[in-house]
XYZ file of C-alpha atoms in Angstrom:
536
model
C 136.649 -9.391 231.909
C 137.355 -13.080 232.442
C 134.544 -15.197 233.868
C 132.814 -12.294 235.584
C 129.971 -14.782 235.866
C 130.211 -18.574 235.549
C 129.938 -19.881 232.016
C 128.686 -23.346 232.772
C 125.001 -23.269 231.844
C 123.803 -25.672 234.520
C 125.433 -23.573 237.172
C 123.977 -20.374 235.777
C 120.489 -21.857 235.953
C 120.884 -23.408 239.368
C 122.694 -20.467 240.923
C 121.159 -17.382 239.324
C 119.426 -16.262 242.480
C 122.500 -17.067 244.523
C 124.811 -15.041 242.301
C 122.475 -12.077 242.431
C 123.411 -11.751 246.077
C 127.117 -11.462 245.226
C 126.905 -8.178 243.368
C 129.504 -5.615 244.321
C 128.581 -3.989 247.641
C 127.436 -0.397 247.690
C 129.276 2.161 249.749
C 126.341 2.319 252.121
C 126.532 -1.404 252.737
C 130.251 -1.188 253.447
C 129.688 1.614 255.937
C 126.695 0.003 257.601
C 128.138 -3.501 257.885
C 128.248 -4.828 261.434
C 131.501 -4.865 263.381
C 133.030 -7.731 265.279
C 133.473 -11.447 264.878
C 136.081 -13.927 263.766
C 136.356 -14.931 260.115
C 137.853 -18.394 259.564
C 139.354 -18.894 256.118
C 140.838 -21.901 254.315
C 144.544 -21.595 253.439
C 146.124 -24.304 251.290
C 149.761 -23.253 251.713
C 152.210 -21.959 254.329
C 154.716 -19.537 252.771
C 158.125 -19.605 254.468
C 158.463 -15.873 253.910
C 155.324 -13.784 254.458
C 156.865 -10.458 253.441
C 155.087 -9.284 250.251
C 157.753 -6.623 249.689
C 160.158 -9.500 248.981
C 157.880 -12.217 247.602
C 155.088 -10.864 245.415
C 152.992 -14.016 245.158
C 149.343 -14.720 245.778
C 150.093 -17.236 248.524
C 151.963 -14.525 250.443
C 149.515 -11.710 249.651
C 146.570 -13.832 250.774
C 147.657 -13.480 254.407
C 150.071 -10.537 254.376
C 147.920 -8.022 252.484
C 145.751 -7.566 255.555
C 148.813 -6.506 257.556
C 151.300 -4.875 255.152
C 149.876 -2.213 252.825
C 150.846 -1.083 249.307
C 150.893 2.455 248.020
C 147.664 1.766 246.090
C 145.226 -1.066 245.486
C 143.349 -2.141 242.362
C 139.771 -0.876 242.104
C 136.779 -1.484 239.874
C 136.374 2.274 239.596
C 138.461 5.312 240.522
C 141.171 7.069 238.576
C 143.437 4.658 236.685
C 141.606 1.726 238.288
C 143.409 2.347 241.578
C 142.328 3.121 245.119
C 144.754 5.058 247.363
C 146.311 3.263 250.309
C 149.592 4.585 251.751
C 149.856 6.977 248.822
C 147.046 9.445 248.202
C 148.258 10.735 244.812
C 150.981 10.096 242.226
C 152.265 11.998 239.228
C 154.899 11.189 236.626
C 157.180 13.632 234.826
C 156.837 14.090 231.078
C 160.283 12.605 230.453
C 159.560 9.445 232.459
C 162.492 10.069 234.782
C 160.556 10.700 237.985
C 157.338 9.834 239.800
C 156.172 11.809 242.818
C 154.035 10.155 245.497
C 152.027 12.107 248.053
C 151.764 9.939 251.137
C 149.017 9.522 253.681
C 149.656 11.413 256.906
C 148.835 10.315 260.442
C 149.579 6.628 259.763
C 151.409 4.527 262.363
C 153.087 1.167 262.230
C 151.646 -1.564 264.411
C 154.439 -0.987 266.935
C 153.411 2.676 267.275
C 156.187 4.271 265.224
C 155.112 6.849 262.595
C 154.976 5.910 258.915
C 156.945 8.360 256.744
C 158.463 8.766 253.327
C 161.686 7.282 254.708
C 159.908 3.905 254.919
C 158.876 4.152 251.274
C 162.387 5.103 250.153
C 163.935 2.264 252.160
C 161.443 -0.293 250.818
C 161.952 0.777 247.207
C 165.747 0.955 247.186
C 166.576 -1.883 249.555
C 163.797 -4.390 248.902
C 161.598 -3.835 245.841
C 164.417 -3.106 243.402
C 167.094 -5.602 244.515
C 165.076 -8.403 246.120
C 161.498 -8.621 244.921
C 160.721 -10.972 242.047
C 158.552 -8.406 240.212
C 160.053 -5.182 241.562
C 163.336 -5.985 239.844
C 161.569 -5.366 236.531
C 159.444 -2.364 237.483
C 162.244 -0.542 239.317
C 165.171 -1.710 237.186
C 166.238 1.903 236.512
C 165.387 3.387 239.915
C 168.492 5.190 241.180
C 167.242 7.346 244.069
C 164.203 8.215 246.165
C 164.149 11.770 247.483
C 162.175 12.553 250.647
C 161.817 16.344 250.911
C 159.319 15.858 253.737
C 157.621 13.020 255.606
C 154.671 12.949 253.203
C 156.507 13.100 249.857
C 158.598 10.511 248.026
C 160.111 11.340 244.638
C 161.350 8.330 242.661
C 164.235 9.199 240.302
C 165.042 6.907 237.373
C 168.249 6.750 235.331
C 166.276 5.862 232.192
C 162.688 6.605 231.156
C 160.224 4.438 233.074
C 156.580 4.520 231.940
C 154.069 5.838 234.452
C 151.625 3.376 232.859
C 153.816 0.532 234.151
C 154.236 2.080 237.609
C 150.479 2.563 237.973
C 149.664 -0.949 236.794
C 152.267 -2.392 239.149
C 151.415 -0.461 242.325
C 149.113 -3.047 243.920
C 151.650 -5.809 243.360
C 155.112 -4.334 243.915
C 154.688 -1.513 246.430
C 154.156 -3.164 249.826
C 155.876 -0.863 252.339
C 157.841 -2.260 255.288
C 159.159 -0.402 258.373
C 162.661 0.979 257.913
C 163.279 1.000 261.664
C 162.896 -2.804 261.861
C 164.867 -3.702 258.732
C 167.684 -1.180 258.385
C 171.051 -2.700 259.201
C 169.733 -6.266 259.221
C 169.867 -9.210 256.851
C 166.581 -8.317 255.166
C 165.949 -11.781 253.752
C 166.387 -13.382 257.188
C 164.670 -10.725 259.319
C 162.146 -12.230 261.793
C 159.652 -9.571 260.699
C 159.294 -11.501 257.456
C 157.075 -13.888 259.410
C 156.077 -11.844 262.461
C 154.802 -9.093 260.201
C 154.647 -5.452 261.279
C 152.631 -3.249 258.946
C 150.198 -0.357 258.784
C 147.197 -2.396 257.672
C 143.788 -2.978 259.234
C 144.951 -6.178 260.941
C 147.913 -6.981 263.141
C 149.837 -10.240 262.894
C 149.094 -12.109 266.128
C 150.133 -15.732 265.880
C 151.334 -18.510 263.606
C 151.155 -22.192 264.466
C 152.870 -24.252 261.748
C 150.552 -26.743 260.148
C 147.546 -25.215 261.904
C 146.780 -21.528 261.373
C 147.747 -17.869 261.028
C 145.802 -15.481 263.276
C 145.343 -11.751 262.655
C 143.659 -9.309 265.030
C 141.990 -5.939 264.586
C 144.250 -2.879 264.401
C 142.430 -0.417 266.653
C 144.662 2.423 265.441
C 144.032 1.906 261.718
C 144.105 5.142 259.720
C 140.748 4.459 258.041
C 138.358 5.179 260.888
C 135.583 2.644 261.352
C 137.642 -0.147 259.823
C 138.331 -2.983 259.979
C 134.954 -4.506 260.690
C 136.249 -7.899 261.852
C 137.896 -8.556 265.207
C 139.966 -11.464 263.894
C 140.860 -13.399 260.771
C 142.100 -16.970 261.168
C 143.682 -18.658 258.144
C 143.260 -22.356 258.841
C 145.800 -24.489 256.992
C 143.918 -27.016 254.853
C 146.370 -28.320 252.244
C 143.856 -30.862 250.951
C 141.565 -28.854 248.664
C 138.947 -31.576 248.807
C 138.467 -30.769 252.493
C 137.547 -27.102 252.027
C 134.026 -27.771 250.763
C 133.272 -30.165 253.604
C 134.633 -27.663 256.134
C 132.363 -24.953 254.696
C 129.302 -27.188 254.847
C 130.144 -28.158 258.422
C 130.595 -24.439 259.256
C 134.149 -25.097 260.447
C 135.296 -22.322 258.086
C 133.372 -19.446 256.559
C 135.315 -18.702 253.382
C 137.478 -20.480 250.819
C 139.178 -18.401 248.123
C 141.381 -19.227 245.112
C 139.139 -22.148 244.087
C 140.045 -24.029 247.251
C 136.773 -25.855 246.681
C 137.412 -28.032 243.586
C 135.481 -27.070 240.471
C 133.888 -30.520 240.393
C 132.184 -29.759 243.727
C 130.749 -26.358 242.794
C 127.446 -27.485 241.319
C 126.663 -29.461 244.446
C 127.918 -26.973 247.002
C 126.183 -24.033 245.311
C 122.880 -25.657 246.239
C 123.785 -26.127 249.903
C 121.862 -23.815 252.238
C 123.811 -20.850 253.569
C 126.600 -20.980 250.961
C 127.317 -18.600 248.091
C 129.684 -19.017 245.139
C 131.386 -15.836 243.909
C 133.360 -15.483 240.690
C 134.143 -11.773 240.996
C 137.271 -10.421 242.646
C 139.990 -12.042 240.523
C 139.908 -9.884 237.402
C 143.430 -8.530 238.057
C 144.824 -11.995 238.800
C 144.358 -13.855 235.541
C 146.015 -17.267 235.513
C 147.182 -18.554 232.143
C 147.570 -22.201 231.179
C 150.784 -22.327 229.153
C 152.857 -25.029 227.483
C 156.507 -24.131 228.049
C 158.884 -25.365 225.353
C 162.569 -26.257 225.604
C 163.998 -24.879 222.359
C 167.299 -26.656 222.975
C 165.560 -29.779 221.741
C 166.119 -30.069 217.955
C 162.548 -31.036 217.139
C 161.041 -28.245 219.227
C 163.330 -25.618 217.709
C 161.416 -26.218 214.471
C 158.463 -23.812 214.120
C 156.429 -26.399 212.193
C 156.658 -28.782 215.149
C 155.512 -26.083 217.543
C 152.648 -25.200 215.200
C 151.700 -28.873 215.025
C 151.547 -29.092 218.812
C 149.357 -25.982 218.910
C 146.970 -27.532 216.357
C 146.876 -30.799 218.334
C 145.361 -29.095 221.396
C 141.570 -28.907 221.596
C 141.102 -25.723 223.614
C 137.329 -26.145 223.777
C 137.781 -29.558 225.350
C 140.245 -28.097 227.858
C 137.850 -25.285 228.815
C 134.739 -27.470 228.964
C 136.173 -30.644 230.478
C 139.176 -29.675 232.593
C 137.883 -26.272 233.739
C 134.187 -27.241 233.561
C 133.502 -24.005 231.707
C 135.141 -21.740 234.324
C 137.808 -20.529 231.883
C 138.181 -19.207 228.364
C 140.442 -20.215 225.500
C 143.541 -18.069 225.071
C 144.541 -16.321 221.880
C 147.994 -15.281 223.096
C 150.136 -14.034 225.985
C 147.783 -11.189 226.978
C 144.380 -12.252 228.336
C 141.051 -10.979 227.098
C 140.294 -9.278 230.422
C 143.227 -6.868 229.900
C 141.506 -4.625 227.316
C 144.175 -1.936 227.623
C 146.617 -4.278 225.856
C 144.664 -7.213 224.420
C 144.688 -7.745 220.653
C 142.571 -10.501 219.078
C 144.129 -9.924 215.650
C 146.748 -12.656 215.938
C 147.269 -16.005 214.186
C 144.899 -18.745 215.345
C 145.690 -22.443 215.779
C 142.416 -24.294 215.465
C 142.148 -27.869 216.692
C 143.078 -29.886 213.610
C 144.778 -33.256 213.974
C 145.174 -33.670 210.209
C 146.934 -30.329 209.936
C 149.173 -31.195 212.892
C 150.164 -34.481 211.260
C 150.827 -32.747 207.926
C 153.090 -30.157 209.604
C 155.067 -32.892 211.357
C 155.453 -34.732 208.053
C 156.661 -31.521 206.391
C 159.175 -31.043 209.208
C 160.657 -34.443 208.362
C 159.468 -36.416 211.346
C 157.704 -39.374 209.807
C 155.863 -41.926 211.890
C 157.722 -45.121 212.570
C 156.280 -48.613 212.398
C 154.992 -48.138 215.933
C 153.204 -44.922 214.937
C 155.644 -42.742 216.857
C 157.635 -39.844 215.432
C 159.797 -38.970 218.462
C 159.584 -38.889 222.265
C 159.488 -35.938 224.662
C 159.683 -35.415 228.418
C 156.550 -33.658 229.713
C 156.443 -32.029 233.152
C 153.056 -30.702 234.347
C 153.210 -28.162 237.183
C 151.815 -29.717 240.373
C 150.223 -26.550 241.772
C 146.602 -27.042 240.675
C 144.351 -29.933 239.751
C 143.879 -28.269 236.374
C 147.579 -28.140 235.489
C 147.976 -31.809 236.382
C 144.855 -32.799 234.459
C 145.979 -30.815 231.419
C 149.277 -32.717 231.544
C 147.341 -35.970 231.255
C 145.310 -34.546 228.377
C 148.351 -33.132 226.548
C 150.090 -36.502 226.649
C 147.071 -38.059 224.915
C 146.731 -35.199 222.435
C 150.372 -35.543 221.421
C 150.026 -39.311 221.071
C 147.263 -38.699 218.531
C 149.815 -37.023 216.241
C 152.615 -39.505 216.855
C 154.544 -37.717 219.613
C 155.299 -39.929 222.585
C 155.288 -37.774 225.723
C 156.688 -39.374 228.865
C 154.986 -37.575 231.718
C 157.087 -36.793 234.799
C 155.244 -35.638 237.920
C 157.031 -34.025 240.861
C 156.305 -31.861 243.879
C 156.591 -28.082 243.602
C 160.240 -27.796 244.633
C 161.422 -30.612 242.380
C 159.364 -29.362 239.446
C 160.722 -25.824 239.692
C 164.305 -27.063 239.950
C 163.901 -29.393 236.975
C 162.329 -26.770 234.695
C 163.825 -23.459 235.810
C 167.294 -24.485 236.992
C 168.266 -27.799 235.406
C 166.257 -27.378 232.166
C 165.408 -31.064 232.441
C 162.240 -30.945 230.336
C 161.038 -30.801 226.768
C 157.533 -29.528 227.472
C 156.204 -28.203 230.764
C 152.762 -27.067 231.842
C 152.792 -23.779 233.760
C 150.204 -21.400 235.232
C 151.823 -17.927 235.094
C 149.783 -14.958 236.302
C 148.991 -11.876 234.246
C 149.059 -8.987 236.734
C 147.687 -6.079 234.736
C 150.681 -5.183 232.576
C 152.742 -7.315 230.138
C 155.976 -6.104 231.734
C 155.034 -7.853 234.966
C 155.576 -11.612 234.749
C 154.570 -11.904 231.070
C 157.413 -10.640 228.869
C 159.831 -12.587 231.075
C 158.268 -15.792 229.748
C 159.696 -15.177 226.265
C 162.547 -12.679 226.686
C 166.018 -14.108 226.129
C 168.912 -13.969 228.568
C 166.992 -14.817 231.750
C 169.403 -16.400 234.276
C 168.864 -20.044 235.158
C 166.820 -20.569 238.293
C 164.331 -17.736 237.802
C 160.872 -19.254 238.152
C 158.109 -18.616 235.607
C 160.560 -17.289 233.044
C 162.022 -18.201 229.675
C 164.122 -21.205 230.644
C 163.567 -22.892 227.290
C 166.482 -21.162 225.598
C 164.262 -19.283 223.150
C 165.783 -16.169 221.587
C 164.230 -13.767 219.092
C 166.063 -10.488 218.512
C 162.979 -8.772 217.075
C 160.839 -9.761 220.061
C 163.563 -8.736 222.531
C 163.793 -5.334 220.832
C 160.043 -4.742 221.168
C 160.152 -5.712 224.844
C 163.122 -3.420 225.487
C 161.526 -0.500 223.654
C 158.232 -0.880 225.533
C 160.137 -0.846 228.822
C 161.268 2.733 228.139
C 158.329 4.117 226.140
C 156.679 6.807 228.236
C 153.732 7.551 225.945
C 150.942 5.167 227.010
C 149.393 4.815 223.552
C 152.735 4.060 221.923
C 153.608 1.595 224.663
C 150.255 -0.162 224.263
C 150.855 -0.486 220.520
C 154.237 -2.091 221.173
C 152.561 -4.707 223.334
C 150.096 -5.405 220.528
C 153.125 -6.099 218.316
C 154.498 -8.255 221.128
C 151.384 -10.446 221.045
C 151.563 -10.928 217.271
C 155.233 -11.911 217.416
C 154.687 -14.403 220.241
C 151.688 -16.079 218.634
C 153.390 -16.205 215.239
C 156.638 -17.783 216.428
C 155.272 -19.762 219.411
C 158.085 -19.604 221.958
C 155.367 -21.076 224.165
C 151.732 -22.026 223.630
C 148.935 -20.222 225.470
C 145.987 -22.558 225.943
C 143.486 -21.099 228.418
C 143.037 -18.372 231.011
C 141.020 -18.376 234.158
C 140.141 -16.547 237.306
C 139.465 -18.263 240.591
C 136.299 -18.726 242.608
C 135.414 -17.843 246.191
C 132.940 -19.908 248.188
C 131.640 -18.416 251.416
C 128.933 -18.696 254.007
C 126.213 -16.157 253.286
C 126.959 -14.458 256.604
C 130.200 -13.070 255.101
C 129.595 -9.562 253.738
C 131.528 -7.325 251.330
C 133.303 -10.007 249.348
C 134.879 -9.418 245.908
C 134.672 -5.624 245.923
C 137.935 -5.082 244.019
C 139.766 -6.943 241.214
C 142.337 -8.369 243.666
C 139.943 -8.974 246.514
C 141.433 -12.198 247.850
C 144.832 -10.530 248.183
C 143.604 -7.116 249.371
C 143.133 -5.824 252.918
C 139.557 -6.968 253.733
C 139.094 -3.845 255.844
C 135.360 -3.666 255.116
C 134.694 -7.409 255.076
C 132.203 -8.191 257.809
C 130.129 -10.930 259.384
C 126.353 -10.774 259.642
C 125.434 -11.579 263.211
């Protein structure tokens, strides 16, 4: 489990009593929590498309997950680490060619129409499989969804599809949208992608660009007694430095996804009425990765890639850039994914002498100016940490004679340069591990990914052995055998270094102490908040 509690010693000492109050809520507390009130939350982005069935991203889920529900949600306990939502049970066939979902009855859409298996079938075949960034992988072999009655959906696959993958993916890929509002329309342009209609505990009420999103209580929610809140307002605060001040001034009551900069946490944790919570992100592990363009002659050489790996001081990155709120990576699967994680992989300790020796062996001697060759380095602009690591990496490479020219750009320009134009040598990226290597992890190293696909292998790397392991795991139904394949996957990636994993981290929530039932599942920030409440 990554950073289940803060690792920075000063914070542990100063905030021990505070953190004790952030333990997972008991069922009794959830049931007894007061009803009513408006929760005002910091939001640092405004997604153009709020439909999580199309765009499975945390920025979209942050708002939309309260309105549009998945078949199941991640849970700290419960069978398979899942809590039922629109599905109450699921079962896979022995041959991996079908999965049967039993659906919740008596559920209505926010416009009053009944929710049925037809909505699930429509969402899967018309949205998740063809349109969603992650669903394309999970449902690649989905060929039909049978609906023998309103409460049953049977997914039929043309090739074996592991139930392990389906289960791990359910919270992320299975947001259900209303067939009656989307059928026969241009799904990508449908107004309901912003004016959301779902089955969740909150209804979408209002959006004022540049100002806020407002959600209101769904009085007809299927889970009686929920939600607790009357309203949730997501106040747009693109400047992360402003979130802490807004919390202290009681202008907002909650800031998730480390909206309060790490450098402010020690101070703000001591402010009266504020709590800092590190739980609730265990299923959303961010990974700090150096992407490599293998089209570049120098970088196609394994010794050069090994030298770069040895030039990076991971302890410095964790302690200085992340202030201890992270852990060093060993490979493409994070430590808090014990189902798949394997520590028995090659290690690249921080060793400047070894890095220099490898570069010498590769034939790239230092010139009179101390430089071996130059590279173009593009740090992702999304987080302070990715930008700061870009600054650090440039210095670390200079120490071994590699001149890295750093190019900074906004999000759109960065994504186009790296994932469409391939105009980079090294790039800093923060991909998310979402519970299963098949979801947004294997795509980082698998060959043949079309240009323009974000957070994917756009460096031109190709390894037939690695591709074969990925392909075999995609159709291996036996969970133990599939897990073993992903252990092989980790060894191959760390041995050949198509990219370099540096660190992994979860985010932090800061809230007023009047906010109850926070961080009670591993995807809390992007879950439905049905039992979140305000102490009057």
